[in-house]
PDB file of C-alpha atoms in Angstrom:
ATOM      1  CA  MET R   1       0.028  -0.102   0.260  1.00  0.00           C
ATOM      2  CA  GLY R   2       0.837   3.715  -0.767  1.00  0.00           C
ATOM      3  CA  THR R   3       1.259   6.413   1.388  1.00  0.00           C
ATOM      4  CA  VAL R   4      -1.854   8.247   2.071  1.00  0.00           C
ATOM      5  CA  SER R   5      -2.168  11.396  -0.176  1.00  0.00           C
ATOM      6  CA  LYS R   6      -3.144  14.753   1.187  1.00  0.00           C
ATOM      7  CA  ILE R   7      -2.938  17.685  -1.346  1.00  0.00           C
ATOM      8  CA  SER R   8      -2.785  21.092   0.146  1.00  0.00           C
ATOM      9  CA  VAL R   9      -5.762  23.540   0.852  1.00  0.00           C
ATOM     10  CA  GLU R  10      -4.730  25.769  -2.039  1.00  0.00           C
ATOM     11  CA  GLN R  11      -4.880  23.193  -4.478  1.00  0.00           C
ATOM     12  CA  ILE R  12      -7.738  22.002  -3.424  1.00  0.00           C
ATOM     13  CA  GLN R  13      -9.157  25.858  -3.690  1.00  0.00           C
ATOM     14  CA  GLU R  14      -7.903  25.665  -7.073  1.00  0.00           C
ATOM     15  CA  VAL R  15      -9.826  23.181  -8.168  1.00  0.00           C
ATOM     16  CA  LEU R  16     -13.004  24.135  -6.377  1.00  0.00           C
ATOM     17  CA  ARG R  17     -12.254  27.843  -8.018  1.00  0.00           C
ATOM     18  CA  GLU R  18     -11.758  26.303 -11.281  1.00  0.00           C
ATOM     19  CA  LYS R  19     -15.160  24.603 -10.962  1.00  0.00           C
ATOM     20  CA  VAL R  20     -16.716  27.231  -9.870  1.00  0.00           C
ATOM     21  CA  GLU R  21     -15.739  29.678 -12.729  1.00  0.00           C
ATOM     22  CA  ARG R  22     -16.520  26.950 -15.403  1.00  0.00           C
ATOM     23  CA  THR R  23     -20.245  26.561 -14.128  1.00  0.00           C
ATOM     24  CA  LEU R  24     -20.795  30.569 -13.938  1.00  0.00           C
ATOM     25  CA  LEU R  25     -19.313  30.427 -17.861  1.00  0.00           C
ATOM     26  CA  HIS R  26     -21.799  27.844 -18.462  1.00  0.00           C
ATOM     27  CA  SER R  27     -25.148  29.573 -16.609  1.00  0.00           C
ATOM     28  CA  GLN R  28     -23.970  32.843 -18.916  1.00  0.00           C
ATOM     29  CA  HIS R  29     -23.625  30.660 -21.778  1.00  0.00           C
ATOM     30  CA  ILE R  30     -27.351  29.089 -21.634  1.00  0.00           C
ATOM     31  CA  VAL R  31     -28.190  32.847 -21.047  1.00  0.00           C
ATOM     32  CA  THR R  32     -26.521  34.479 -24.227  1.00  0.00           C
ATOM     33  CA  ASP R  33     -27.942  31.210 -26.418  1.00  0.00           C
ATOM     34  CA  THR R  34     -31.860  32.457 -25.139  1.00  0.00           C
ATOM     35  CA  ASN R  35     -33.627  34.877 -27.135  1.00  0.00           C
ATOM     36  CA  THR R  36     -34.205  37.190 -23.833  1.00  0.00           C
ATOM     37  CA  PHE R  37     -35.631  39.564 -26.139  1.00  0.00           C
ATOM     38  CA  ILE R  38     -38.833  37.520 -25.984  1.00  0.00           C
ATOM     39  CA  ASP R  39     -40.680  37.402 -22.749  1.00  0.00           C
ATOM     40  CA  SER R  40     -42.121  33.446 -23.889  1.00  0.00           C
ATOM     41  CA  GLU R  41     -38.627  32.384 -24.934  1.00  0.00           C
ATOM     42  CA  VAL R  42     -37.445  33.081 -21.552  1.00  0.00           C
ATOM     43  CA  GLN R  43     -39.993  31.667 -19.853  1.00  0.00           C
ATOM     44  CA  LYS R  44     -39.880  28.765 -21.795  1.00  0.00           C
ATOM     45  CA  LYS R  45     -35.957  28.350 -21.269  1.00  0.00           C
ATOM     46  CA  ILE R  46     -37.077  28.791 -17.377  1.00  0.00           C
ATOM     47  CA  LYS R  47     -39.309  25.962 -17.750  1.00  0.00           C
ATOM     48  CA  GLU R  48     -36.761  23.635 -19.108  1.00  0.00           C
ATOM     49  CA  ILE R  49     -33.962  24.702 -16.602  1.00  0.00           C
ATOM     50  CA  ASP R  50     -36.862  23.826 -13.628  1.00  0.00           C
ATOM     51  CA  GLU R  51     -37.391  20.564 -15.222  1.00  0.00           C
ATOM     52  CA  GLU R  52     -33.882  19.811 -15.004  1.00  0.00           C
ATOM     53  CA  GLU R  53     -33.380  21.002 -11.525  1.00  0.00           C
ATOM     54  CA  ASP R  54     -36.552  18.391 -10.302  1.00  0.00           C
ATOM     55  CA  LEU R  55     -35.234  15.760 -12.225  1.00  0.00           C
ATOM     56  CA  LEU R  56     -31.605  16.136 -10.453  1.00  0.00           C
ATOM     57  CA  LYS R  57     -33.502  16.654  -7.105  1.00  0.00           C
ATOM     58  CA  SER R  58     -35.543  13.791  -7.299  1.00  0.00           C
ATOM     59  CA  GLN R  59     -32.310  11.621  -8.386  1.00  0.00           C
ATOM     60  CA  ILE R  60     -30.704  12.849  -5.191  1.00  0.00           C
ATOM     61  CA  GLU R  61     -33.853  11.992  -3.157  1.00  0.00           C
ATOM     62  CA  ARG R  62     -34.367   8.279  -4.646  1.00  0.00           C
ATOM     63  CA  ASN R  63     -30.579   7.331  -5.313  1.00  0.00           C
ATOM     64  CA  TYR R  64     -28.420   9.560  -3.097  1.00  0.00           C
ATOM     65  CA  GLU R  65     -25.360   7.136  -3.520  1.00  0.00           C
ATOM     66  CA  GLN R  66     -25.810   6.739  -7.050  1.00  0.00           C
ATOM     67  CA  VAL R  67     -25.690  10.147  -7.603  1.00  0.00           C
ATOM     68  CA  LEU R  68     -22.470  10.561  -5.537  1.00  0.00           C
ATOM     69  CA  GLU R  69     -20.837   8.142  -7.555  1.00  0.00           C
ATOM     70  CA  HIS R  70     -21.083  10.399 -10.694  1.00  0.00           C
ATOM     71  CA  ILE R  71     -20.005  13.202  -9.017  1.00  0.00           C
ATOM     72  CA  GLU R  72     -17.113  11.295  -7.467  1.00  0.00           C
ATOM     73  CA  LYS R  73     -16.208  10.253 -10.913  1.00  0.00           C
ATOM     74  CA  GLU R  74     -16.487  14.071 -12.311  1.00  0.00           C
ATOM     75  CA  VAL R  75     -14.102  14.720  -9.189  1.00  0.00           C
ATOM     76  CA  GLN R  76     -11.845  12.224  -9.915  1.00  0.00           C
ATOM     77  CA  GLY R  77     -11.284  13.017 -13.888  1.00  0.00           C
ATOM     78  CA  VAL R  78     -10.532  16.837 -12.768  1.00  0.00           C
ATOM     79  CA  LEU R  79      -8.119  15.377 -10.523  1.00  0.00           C
ATOM     80  CA  LYS R  80      -6.302  13.415 -12.853  1.00  0.00           C
ATOM     81  CA  ARG R  81      -6.084  15.996 -15.355  1.00  0.00           C
ATOM     82  CA  LYS R  82      -4.398  17.802 -13.294  1.00  0.00           C
ATOM     83  CA  GLU R  83      -2.149  15.209 -11.921  1.00  0.00           C
ATOM     84  CA  LEU R  84      -3.256  15.710  -8.021  1.00  0.00           C
ATOM     85  CA  SER R  85      -4.216  12.136  -5.682  1.00  0.00           C
ATOM     86  CA  ILE R  86      -6.099  12.230  -2.885  1.00  0.00           C
ATOM     87  CA  ASP R  87      -7.289   9.854  -0.982  1.00  0.00           C
ATOM     88  CA  GLU R  88     -11.217   8.886  -1.661  1.00  0.00           C
ATOM     89  CA  LYS R  89     -12.088   8.255   1.897  1.00  0.00           C
ATOM     90  CA  SER R  90     -10.476  11.466   3.125  1.00  0.00           C
ATOM     91  CA  LEU R  91     -12.663  14.353   4.589  1.00  0.00           C
ATOM     92  CA  GLU R  92     -11.317  16.838   2.194  1.00  0.00           C
ATOM     93  CA  PHE R  93     -12.590  14.493  -0.479  1.00  0.00           C
ATOM     94  CA  LYS R  94     -15.949  14.124   0.549  1.00  0.00           C
ATOM     95  CA  GLN R  95     -16.180  17.773   0.924  1.00  0.00           C
ATOM     96  CA  LEU R  96     -15.049  18.468  -2.642  1.00  0.00           C
ATOM     97  CA  ARG R  97     -17.544  15.665  -3.982  1.00  0.00           C
ATOM     98  CA  LYS R  98     -20.333  17.585  -2.073  1.00  0.00           C
ATOM     99  CA  GLN R  99     -19.201  20.887  -3.221  1.00  0.00           C
ATOM    100  CA  PHE R 100     -19.588  19.660  -6.852  1.00  0.00           C
ATOM    101  CA  LEU R 101     -22.864  18.695  -6.453  1.00  0.00           C
ATOM    102  CA  GLU R 102     -24.177  21.556  -4.573  1.00  0.00           C
ATOM    103  CA  LEU R 103     -22.927  23.436  -7.664  1.00  0.00           C
ATOM    104  CA  ARG R 104     -24.885  21.211 -10.102  1.00  0.00           C
ATOM    105  CA  LEU R 105     -27.722  21.996  -8.158  1.00  0.00           C
ATOM    106  CA  ILE R 106     -26.791  25.954  -7.331  1.00  0.00           C
ATOM    107  CA  ARG R 107     -26.208  26.427 -11.327  1.00  0.00           C
ATOM    108  CA  ASN R 108     -30.111  26.373 -11.919  1.00  0.00           C
ATOM    109  CA  THR R 109     -30.895  28.963  -9.714  1.00  0.00           C
ATOM    110  CA  TRP R 110     -27.906  31.346 -11.096  1.00  0.00           C
ATOM    111  CA  LYS R 111     -29.811  30.530 -14.721  1.00  0.00           C
ATOM    112  CA  LYS R 112     -32.819  31.660 -13.778  1.00  0.00           C
ATOM    113  CA  GLU R 113     -31.334  35.184 -11.491  1.00  0.00           C
ATOM    114  CA  LEU R 114     -29.693  36.026 -14.808  1.00  0.00           C
ATOM    115  CA  LEU R 115     -32.407  35.464 -17.014  1.00  0.00           C
ATOM    116  CA  ASN R 116     -35.097  37.193 -14.995  1.00  0.00           C
ATOM    117  CA  GLU R 117     -32.767  40.303 -14.909  1.00  0.00           C
ATOM    118  CA  SER R 118     -32.989  39.756 -10.951  1.00  0.00           C
ATOM    119  CA  GLY R 119     -30.377  42.645 -10.510  1.00  0.00           C
ATOM    120  CA  LYS R 120     -27.758  40.181  -9.676  1.00  0.00           C
ATOM    121  CA  ASN R 121     -24.574  40.122 -12.083  1.00  0.00           C
ATOM    122  CA  ILE R 122     -21.822  37.015 -12.273  1.00  0.00           C
ATOM    123  CA  GLU R 123     -19.546  39.145  -9.940  1.00  0.00           C
ATOM    124  CA  ASP R 124     -22.436  39.528  -7.358  1.00  0.00           C
ATOM    125  CA  ILE R 125     -22.935  35.387  -7.705  1.00  0.00           C
ATOM    126  CA  ARG R 126     -18.970  34.602  -7.931  1.00  0.00           C
ATOM    127  CA  LYS R 127     -18.844  36.885  -4.529  1.00  0.00           C
ATOM    128  CA  GLU R 128     -21.371  34.857  -2.994  1.00  0.00           C
ATOM    129  CA  ILE R 129     -20.338  31.461  -3.734  1.00  0.00           C
ATOM    130  CA  PHE R 130     -16.837  32.020  -3.160  1.00  0.00           C
ATOM    131  CA  GLN R 131     -17.824  33.477   0.355  1.00  0.00           C
ATOM    132  CA  LYS R 132     -19.993  30.043   0.537  1.00  0.00           C
ATOM    133  CA  PHE R 133     -17.313  27.910  -0.208  1.00  0.00           C
ATOM    134  CA  SER R 134     -14.556  30.078   1.800  1.00  0.00           C
ATOM    135  CA  ILE R 135     -12.751  30.466  -1.730  1.00  0.00           C
ATOM    136  CA  LYS R 136     -10.108  33.428  -1.457  1.00  0.00           C
ATOM    137  CA  ASP R 137     -11.012  36.317  -3.805  1.00  0.00           C
ATOM    138  CA  GLU R 138      -7.487  35.969  -5.731  1.00  0.00           C
ATOM    139  CA  PRO R 139      -6.155  32.518  -7.674  1.00  0.00           C
ATOM    140  CA  GLN R 140      -3.239  31.307  -5.688  1.00  0.00           C
ATOM    141  CA  SER R 141      -0.333  30.189  -7.799  1.00  0.00           C
ATOM    142  CA  ILE R 142       0.025  26.344  -7.665  1.00  0.00           C
ATOM    143  CA  GLN R 143       3.612  25.292  -7.563  1.00  0.00           C
ATOM    144  CA  GLU R 144       4.264  22.114  -9.980  1.00  0.00           C
ATOM    145  CA  ILE R 145       3.456  19.162  -7.597  1.00  0.00           C
ATOM    146  CA  GLN R 146       6.387  17.159  -6.337  1.00  0.00           C
ATOM    147  CA  THR R 147       6.325  13.655  -4.515  1.00  0.00           C
ATOM    148  CA  SER R 148       6.420  13.785  -1.066  1.00  0.00           C
ATOM    149  CA  PRO R 149       5.419  11.541   1.993  1.00  0.00           C
ATOM    150  CA  THR R 150       1.804  13.079   1.805  1.00  0.00           C
ATOM    151  CA  ILE R 151       1.655  13.191  -1.956  1.00  0.00           C
ATOM    152  CA  LYS R 152       1.125  10.050  -4.111  1.00  0.00           C
ATOM    153  CA  GLU R 153       3.471   9.733  -7.524  1.00  0.00           C
ATOM    154  CA  THR R 154       1.477  10.762 -10.217  1.00  0.00           C
ATOM    155  CA  VAL R 155       1.411   9.185 -13.577  1.00  0.00           C
ATOM    156  CA  LYS R 156       4.038  11.068 -15.680  1.00  0.00           C
ATOM    157  CA  THR R 157       2.334  11.060 -18.877  1.00  0.00           C
ATOM    158  CA  THR R 158      -0.528  13.746 -18.431  1.00  0.00           C
ATOM    159  CA  SER R 159      -3.448  13.183 -20.793  1.00  0.00           C
ATOM    160  CA  VAL R 160      -3.342  17.197 -21.542  1.00  0.00           C
ATOM    161  CA  GLU R 161      -1.878  18.613 -24.450  1.00  0.00           C
ATOM    162  CA  LYS R 162       0.074  21.696 -25.019  1.00  0.00           C
ATOM    163  CA  ASP R 163      -3.291  23.723 -25.397  1.00  0.00           C
ATOM    164  CA  GLY R 164      -4.423  22.461 -21.879  1.00  0.00           C
ATOM    165  CA  SER R 165      -7.313  20.852 -23.252  1.00  0.00           C
ATOM    166  CA  PRO R 166      -8.468  17.627 -22.149  1.00  0.00           C
ATOM    167  CA  LYS R 167      -9.120  14.620 -24.636  1.00  0.00           C
ATOM    168  CA  PHE R 168     -12.153  13.218 -26.113  1.00  0.00           C
ATOM    169  CA  SER R 169     -12.023  10.370 -23.671  1.00  0.00           C
ATOM    170  CA  GLU R 170     -12.298  12.274 -20.656  1.00  0.00           C
ATOM    171  CA  VAL R 171     -14.558  14.484 -21.398  1.00  0.00           C
ATOM    172  CA  LYS R 172     -16.915  11.920 -23.143  1.00  0.00           C
ATOM    173  CA  ASP R 173     -16.819  10.107 -19.578  1.00  0.00           C
ATOM    174  CA  GLU R 174     -17.778  12.996 -17.900  1.00  0.00           C
ATOM    175  CA  PHE R 175     -20.710  13.893 -20.544  1.00  0.00           C
ATOM    176  CA  ILE R 176     -22.201  10.619 -20.033  1.00  0.00           C
ATOM    177  CA  ARG R 177     -21.875  10.848 -16.314  1.00  0.00           C
ATOM    178  CA  GLU R 178     -23.919  14.000 -16.235  1.00  0.00           C
ATOM    179  CA  ARG R 179     -26.214  12.880 -18.704  1.00  0.00           C
ATOM    180  CA  LEU R 180     -27.332  10.067 -16.772  1.00  0.00           C
ATOM    181  CA  LEU R 181     -27.137  12.430 -13.687  1.00  0.00           C
ATOM    182  CA  SER R 182     -29.838  14.541 -15.775  1.00  0.00           C
ATOM    183  CA  GLY R 183     -32.468  11.618 -15.551  1.00  0.00           C
ATOM    184  CA  PHE R 184     -31.664  10.524 -19.781  1.00  0.00           C
ATOM    185  CA  SER R 185     -32.713   6.755 -20.005  1.00  0.00           C
ATOM    186  CA  PRO R 186     -29.611   4.637 -19.773  1.00  0.00           C
ATOM    187  CA  LYS R 187     -30.233   2.901 -23.341  1.00  0.00           C
ATOM    188  CA  SER R 188     -30.358   6.172 -25.448  1.00  0.00           C
ATOM    189  CA  THR R 189     -27.242   7.400 -23.205  1.00  0.00           C
ATOM    190  CA  SER R 190     -25.503   3.943 -23.804  1.00  0.00           C
ATOM    191  CA  GLU R 191     -25.985   4.336 -27.576  1.00  0.00           C
ATOM    192  CA  ILE R 192     -24.823   7.998 -27.732  1.00  0.00           C
ATOM    193  CA  ASN R 193     -21.238   6.539 -25.732  1.00  0.00           C
ATOM    194  CA  SER R 194     -21.283   3.782 -28.520  1.00  0.00           C
ATOM    195  CA  THR R 195     -21.095   6.567 -31.120  1.00  0.00           C
ATOM    196  CA  LEU R 196     -18.770   8.648 -29.438  1.00  0.00           C
ATOM    197  CA  GLN R 197     -16.492   6.059 -29.020  1.00  0.00           C
ATOM    198  CA  ASP R 198     -16.439   5.536 -33.008  1.00  0.00           C
ATOM    199  CA  LEU R 199     -15.731   9.082 -33.149  1.00  0.00           C
ATOM    200  CA  ILE R 200     -12.832   8.620 -31.250  1.00  0.00           C
ATOM    201  CA  GLU R 201     -11.867   5.586 -33.017  1.00  0.00           C
ATOM    202  CA  ILE R 202     -12.537   7.627 -36.280  1.00  0.00           C
ATOM    203  CA  VAL R 203     -10.401  10.862 -35.512  1.00  0.00           C
ATOM    204  CA  GLY R 204      -8.510   9.906 -32.397  1.00  0.00           C
ATOM    205  CA  ASP R 205      -8.198  10.450 -29.118  1.00  0.00           C
ATOM    206  CA  LYS R 206      -7.178  14.157 -29.638  1.00  0.00           C
ATOM    207  CA  PRO R 207      -7.107  17.292 -26.956  1.00  0.00           C
ATOM    208  CA  ILE R 208     -10.595  18.625 -28.142  1.00  0.00           C
ATOM    209  CA  GLY R 209      -8.874  21.708 -28.402  1.00  0.00           C
ATOM    210  CA  GLN R 210      -7.475  20.448 -31.909  1.00  0.00           C
ATOM    211  CA  VAL R 211     -10.924  19.175 -33.151  1.00  0.00           C
ATOM    212  CA  SER R 212     -11.622  21.039 -36.567  1.00  0.00           C
ATOM    213  CA  MET R 213     -14.259  20.714 -38.998  1.00  0.00           C
ATOM    214  CA  LYS R 214     -12.130  18.264 -40.899  1.00  0.00           C
ATOM    215  CA  ASP R 215     -12.951  15.882 -38.306  1.00  0.00           C
ATOM    216  CA  SER R 216     -16.974  16.285 -38.499  1.00  0.00           C
ATOM    217  CA  ARG R 217     -16.256  15.521 -42.082  1.00  0.00           C
ATOM    218  CA  GLU R 218     -14.307  12.551 -41.371  1.00  0.00           C
ATOM    219  CA  PHE R 219     -16.725  11.121 -39.070  1.00  0.00           C
ATOM    220  CA  LYS R 220     -19.448  11.720 -41.554  1.00  0.00           C
ATOM    221  CA  ASN R 221     -17.369   9.929 -44.483  1.00  0.00           C
ATOM    222  CA  VAL R 222     -16.561   6.995 -42.629  1.00  0.00           C
ATOM    223  CA  ILE R 223     -19.793   6.213 -40.820  1.00  0.00           C
ATOM    224  CA  SER R 224     -21.545   6.725 -44.310  1.00  0.00           C
ATOM    225  CA  ARG R 225     -19.409   3.853 -45.481  1.00  0.00           C
ATOM    226  CA  LEU R 226     -19.661   1.530 -42.727  1.00  0.00           C
ATOM    227  CA  PRO R 227     -22.711  -1.151 -42.552  1.00  0.00           C
ATOM    228  CA  LYS R 228     -25.693  -0.754 -40.411  1.00  0.00           C
ATOM    229  CA  HIS R 229     -25.506  -2.952 -37.091  1.00  0.00           C
ATOM    230  CA  ARG R 230     -22.306  -3.924 -37.478  1.00  0.00           C
ATOM    231  CA  THR R 231     -20.962  -5.027 -33.700  1.00  0.00           C
ATOM    232  CA  GLN R 232     -24.729  -7.435 -34.280  1.00  0.00           C
ATOM    233  CA  THR R 233     -23.195  -9.107 -37.227  1.00  0.00           C
ATOM    234  CA  PRO R 234     -20.740 -11.919 -36.969  1.00  0.00           C
ATOM    235  CA  ARG R 235     -19.053 -11.198 -40.168  1.00  0.00           C
ATOM    236  CA  TYR R 236     -18.057  -7.853 -38.798  1.00  0.00           C
ATOM    237  CA  ARG R 237     -18.067  -8.540 -34.919  1.00  0.00           C
ATOM    238  CA  GLY R 238     -14.264  -8.053 -33.183  1.00  0.00           C
ATOM    239  CA  LEU R 239     -13.283  -5.835 -36.219  1.00  0.00           C
ATOM    240  CA  THR R 240     -11.878  -2.226 -35.994  1.00  0.00           C
ATOM    241  CA  ILE R 241     -13.428   0.158 -38.227  1.00  0.00           C
ATOM    242  CA  ASN R 242     -10.282   0.511 -40.334  1.00  0.00           C
ATOM    243  CA  GLU R 243     -10.381  -3.518 -40.775  1.00  0.00           C
ATOM    244  CA  ILE R 244     -14.076  -3.289 -41.324  1.00  0.00           C
ATOM    245  CA  LEU R 245     -13.505  -0.690 -44.507  1.00  0.00           C
ATOM    246  CA  LYS R 246     -10.856  -3.097 -46.004  1.00  0.00           C
ATOM    247  CA  LEU R 247     -13.450  -5.710 -46.767  1.00  0.00           C
ATOM    248  CA  ASP R 248     -15.280  -6.610 -50.088  1.00  0.00           C
ATOM    249  CA  GLY R 249     -18.989  -6.173 -50.432  1.00  0.00           C
ATOM    250  CA  ILE R 250     -19.570  -3.739 -47.333  1.00  0.00           C
ATOM    251  CA  LYS R 251     -22.858  -2.166 -47.888  1.00  0.00           C
ATOM    252  CA  GLY R 252     -23.087   1.332 -46.423  1.00  0.00           C
ATOM    253  CA  GLN R 253     -25.834   3.069 -44.307  1.00  0.00           C
ATOM    254  CA  GLU R 254     -28.652   4.624 -45.645  1.00  0.00           C
ATOM    255  CA  PRO R 255     -29.013   8.559 -44.607  1.00  0.00           C
ATOM    256  CA  LYS R 256     -31.694   8.295 -41.870  1.00  0.00           C
ATOM    257  CA  ASN R 257     -29.362   6.266 -39.872  1.00  0.00           C
ATOM    258  CA  ILE R 258     -26.561   8.222 -40.795  1.00  0.00           C
ATOM    259  CA  ASN R 259     -27.916  11.395 -39.897  1.00  0.00           C
ATOM    260  CA  LYS R 260     -29.149   9.675 -36.408  1.00  0.00           C
ATOM    261  CA  LEU R 261     -25.246   9.013 -35.732  1.00  0.00           C
ATOM    262  CA  ILE R 262     -24.394  12.590 -36.430  1.00  0.00           C
ATOM    263  CA  TYR R 263     -27.020  13.930 -34.188  1.00  0.00           C
ATOM    264  CA  ARG R 264     -25.987  11.919 -31.332  1.00  0.00           C
ATOM    265  CA  VAL R 265     -22.052  13.013 -31.736  1.00  0.00           C
ATOM    266  CA  ARG R 266     -23.902  16.926 -32.327  1.00  0.00           C
ATOM    267  CA  ILE R 267     -25.783  16.528 -28.791  1.00  0.00           C
ATOM    268  CA  PHE R 268     -22.139  15.997 -27.389  1.00  0.00           C
ATOM    269  CA  PHE R 269     -20.372  18.947 -28.689  1.00  0.00           C
ATOM    270  CA  LYS R 270     -23.286  21.016 -27.902  1.00  0.00           C
ATOM    271  CA  TRP R 271     -22.599  20.041 -24.578  1.00  0.00           C
ATOM    272  CA  LEU R 272     -18.731  20.727 -25.175  1.00  0.00           C
ATOM    273  CA  ARG R 273     -19.600  24.332 -26.283  1.00  0.00           C
ATOM    274  CA  ASN R 274     -21.326  24.815 -23.544  1.00  0.00           C
ATOM    275  CA  ASN R 275     -19.285  23.544 -20.930  1.00  0.00           C
ATOM    276  CA  TYR R 276     -15.899  24.154 -22.495  1.00  0.00           C
ATOM    277  CA  ARG R 277     -15.919  26.820 -24.983  1.00  0.00           C
ATOM    278  CA  GLU R 278     -12.777  28.038 -24.227  1.00  0.00           C
ATOM    279  CA  TYR R 279     -11.514  24.640 -26.179  1.00  0.00           C
ATOM    280  CA  VAL R 280     -14.523  24.358 -28.371  1.00  0.00           C
ATOM    281  CA  PRO R 281     -15.989  27.475 -29.430  1.00  0.00           C
ATOM    282  CA  GLU R 282     -18.633  25.821 -31.856  1.00  0.00           C
ATOM    283  CA  ASN R 283     -20.295  23.007 -32.663  1.00  0.00           C
ATOM    284  CA  TYR R 284     -18.464  21.440 -35.636  1.00  0.00           C
ATOM    285  CA  PHE R 285     -21.467  18.791 -36.343  1.00  0.00           C
ATOM    286  CA  GLU R 286     -24.295  21.704 -36.429  1.00  0.00           C
ATOM    287  CA  GLY R 287     -25.937  21.262 -39.594  1.00  0.00           C
ATOM    288  CA  LEU R 288     -23.765  18.348 -41.124  1.00  0.00           C
ATOM    289  CA  THR R 289     -26.534  16.279 -42.748  1.00  0.00           C
ATOM    290  CA  VAL R 290     -26.618  13.531 -45.481  1.00  0.00           C
ATOM    291  CA  GLU R 291     -29.357  14.300 -48.009  1.00  0.00           C
ATOM    292  CA  SER R 292     -31.932  11.331 -48.655  1.00  0.00           C
ATOM    293  CA  LYS R 293     -32.755  10.781 -52.203  1.00  0.00           C
ATOM    294  CA  LYS R 294     -35.936  12.246 -53.083  1.00  0.00           C
ATOM    295  CA  VAL R 295     -38.557  10.001 -54.834  1.00  0.00           C
ATOM    296  CA  ASN R 296     -40.951  11.937 -56.862  1.00  0.00           C
ATOM    297  CA  LYS R 297     -44.361   9.966 -56.842  1.00  0.00           C
ATOM    298  CA  PRO R 298     -46.203  10.065 -59.916  1.00  0.00           C
ATOM    299  CA  ARG R 299     -49.555  12.105 -59.272  1.00  0.00           C
ATOM    300  CA  ASP R 300     -52.567   9.896 -60.224  1.00  0.00           C
ATOM    301  CA  GLY R 301     -54.835  10.956 -63.100  1.00  0.00           C
ATOM    302  CA  PHE R 302     -58.040  12.959 -62.657  1.00  0.00           C
ATOM    303  CA  THR R 303     -61.016  10.405 -63.165  1.00  0.00           C
ATOM    304  CA  SER R 304     -63.883  11.303 -65.754  1.00  0.00           C
ATOM    305  CA  ASP R 305     -65.984  12.025 -62.892  1.00  0.00           C
ATOM    306  CA  GLU R 306     -63.807  14.417 -61.692  1.00  0.00           C
ATOM    307  CA  LEU R 307     -62.723  16.051 -64.871  1.00  0.00           C
ATOM    308  CA  LYS R 308     -66.625  16.547 -65.474  1.00  0.00           C
ATOM    309  CA  LYS R 309     -66.819  18.074 -62.110  1.00  0.00           C
ATOM    310  CA  ILE R 310     -63.808  20.319 -62.735  1.00  0.00           C
ATOM    311  CA  PHE R 311     -64.765  21.537 -66.108  1.00  0.00           C
ATOM    312  CA  ASN R 312     -68.472  22.309 -65.269  1.00  0.00           C
ATOM    313  CA  SER R 313     -69.638  25.355 -66.941  1.00  0.00           C
ATOM    314  CA  ASN R 314     -71.538  26.316 -62.994  1.00  0.00           C
ATOM    315  CA  ASN R 315     -68.294  26.158 -61.498  1.00  0.00           C
ATOM    316  CA  TYR R 316     -66.617  28.930 -63.859  1.00  0.00           C
TER     317      TYR R 316
END
């Protein structure tokens, strides 16, 4: 067994401060993406936020341990990206986990206050939450973490590249956890997860800050050539996407199914744009579709009785 890890108070505060700032940014984007000039649109958005809030509260009431498990994985992901390690049974970790959950709940209040123009601005909200969580107003500089008796030796290979953005696989897991936490069905969430796995296999597990329109086009082109239900077909089961594409006699998918897969990735990128806009400024899958071939059905001719009725002199 290794030594019990204990990161400093300053490091924990920096993790929490970063989460607060990201949550504030998310709330601002929800507001700016809403047509606040039309009251009905504002009320529609507030209703959506209320429903989301009620769903989360219901999840907490019915299965608090499962909710904590989802939040715990989110905290673990953040610490991993920062190459920090902490004893998950420690009081510090449990407090951080609970504060992450509290932010998940309180952000809905922030959105509604900003949408309703309550008089509070982002700075007011920031001061309130900093005071509540005892976060110092000014960010503290975090020195490079060194191996010590109180800190575990972390993995040397970091998953964050030079641009500072996390990899697809990391944010995908965060997105899936949040989706389940928000009450979406496990079946639909599993389908989205499977499609995102395909995305990673096709374009690579790259940092999200390095994604471009080229990647969205590549995804569309590749899935268009893949057979439908390939994981359920013995011929393709166990093969990689590249291996399948090298086979003869492969029939691609119908436009309807291709667009369904693109839609799943579009949902993911919408979430990325809201939560990681500093790295993903636009949804590269927005408007990306495969057009279905229109079949012109010949119009049936008129019957003799219909022709007589049309050209009846009494009608003109």
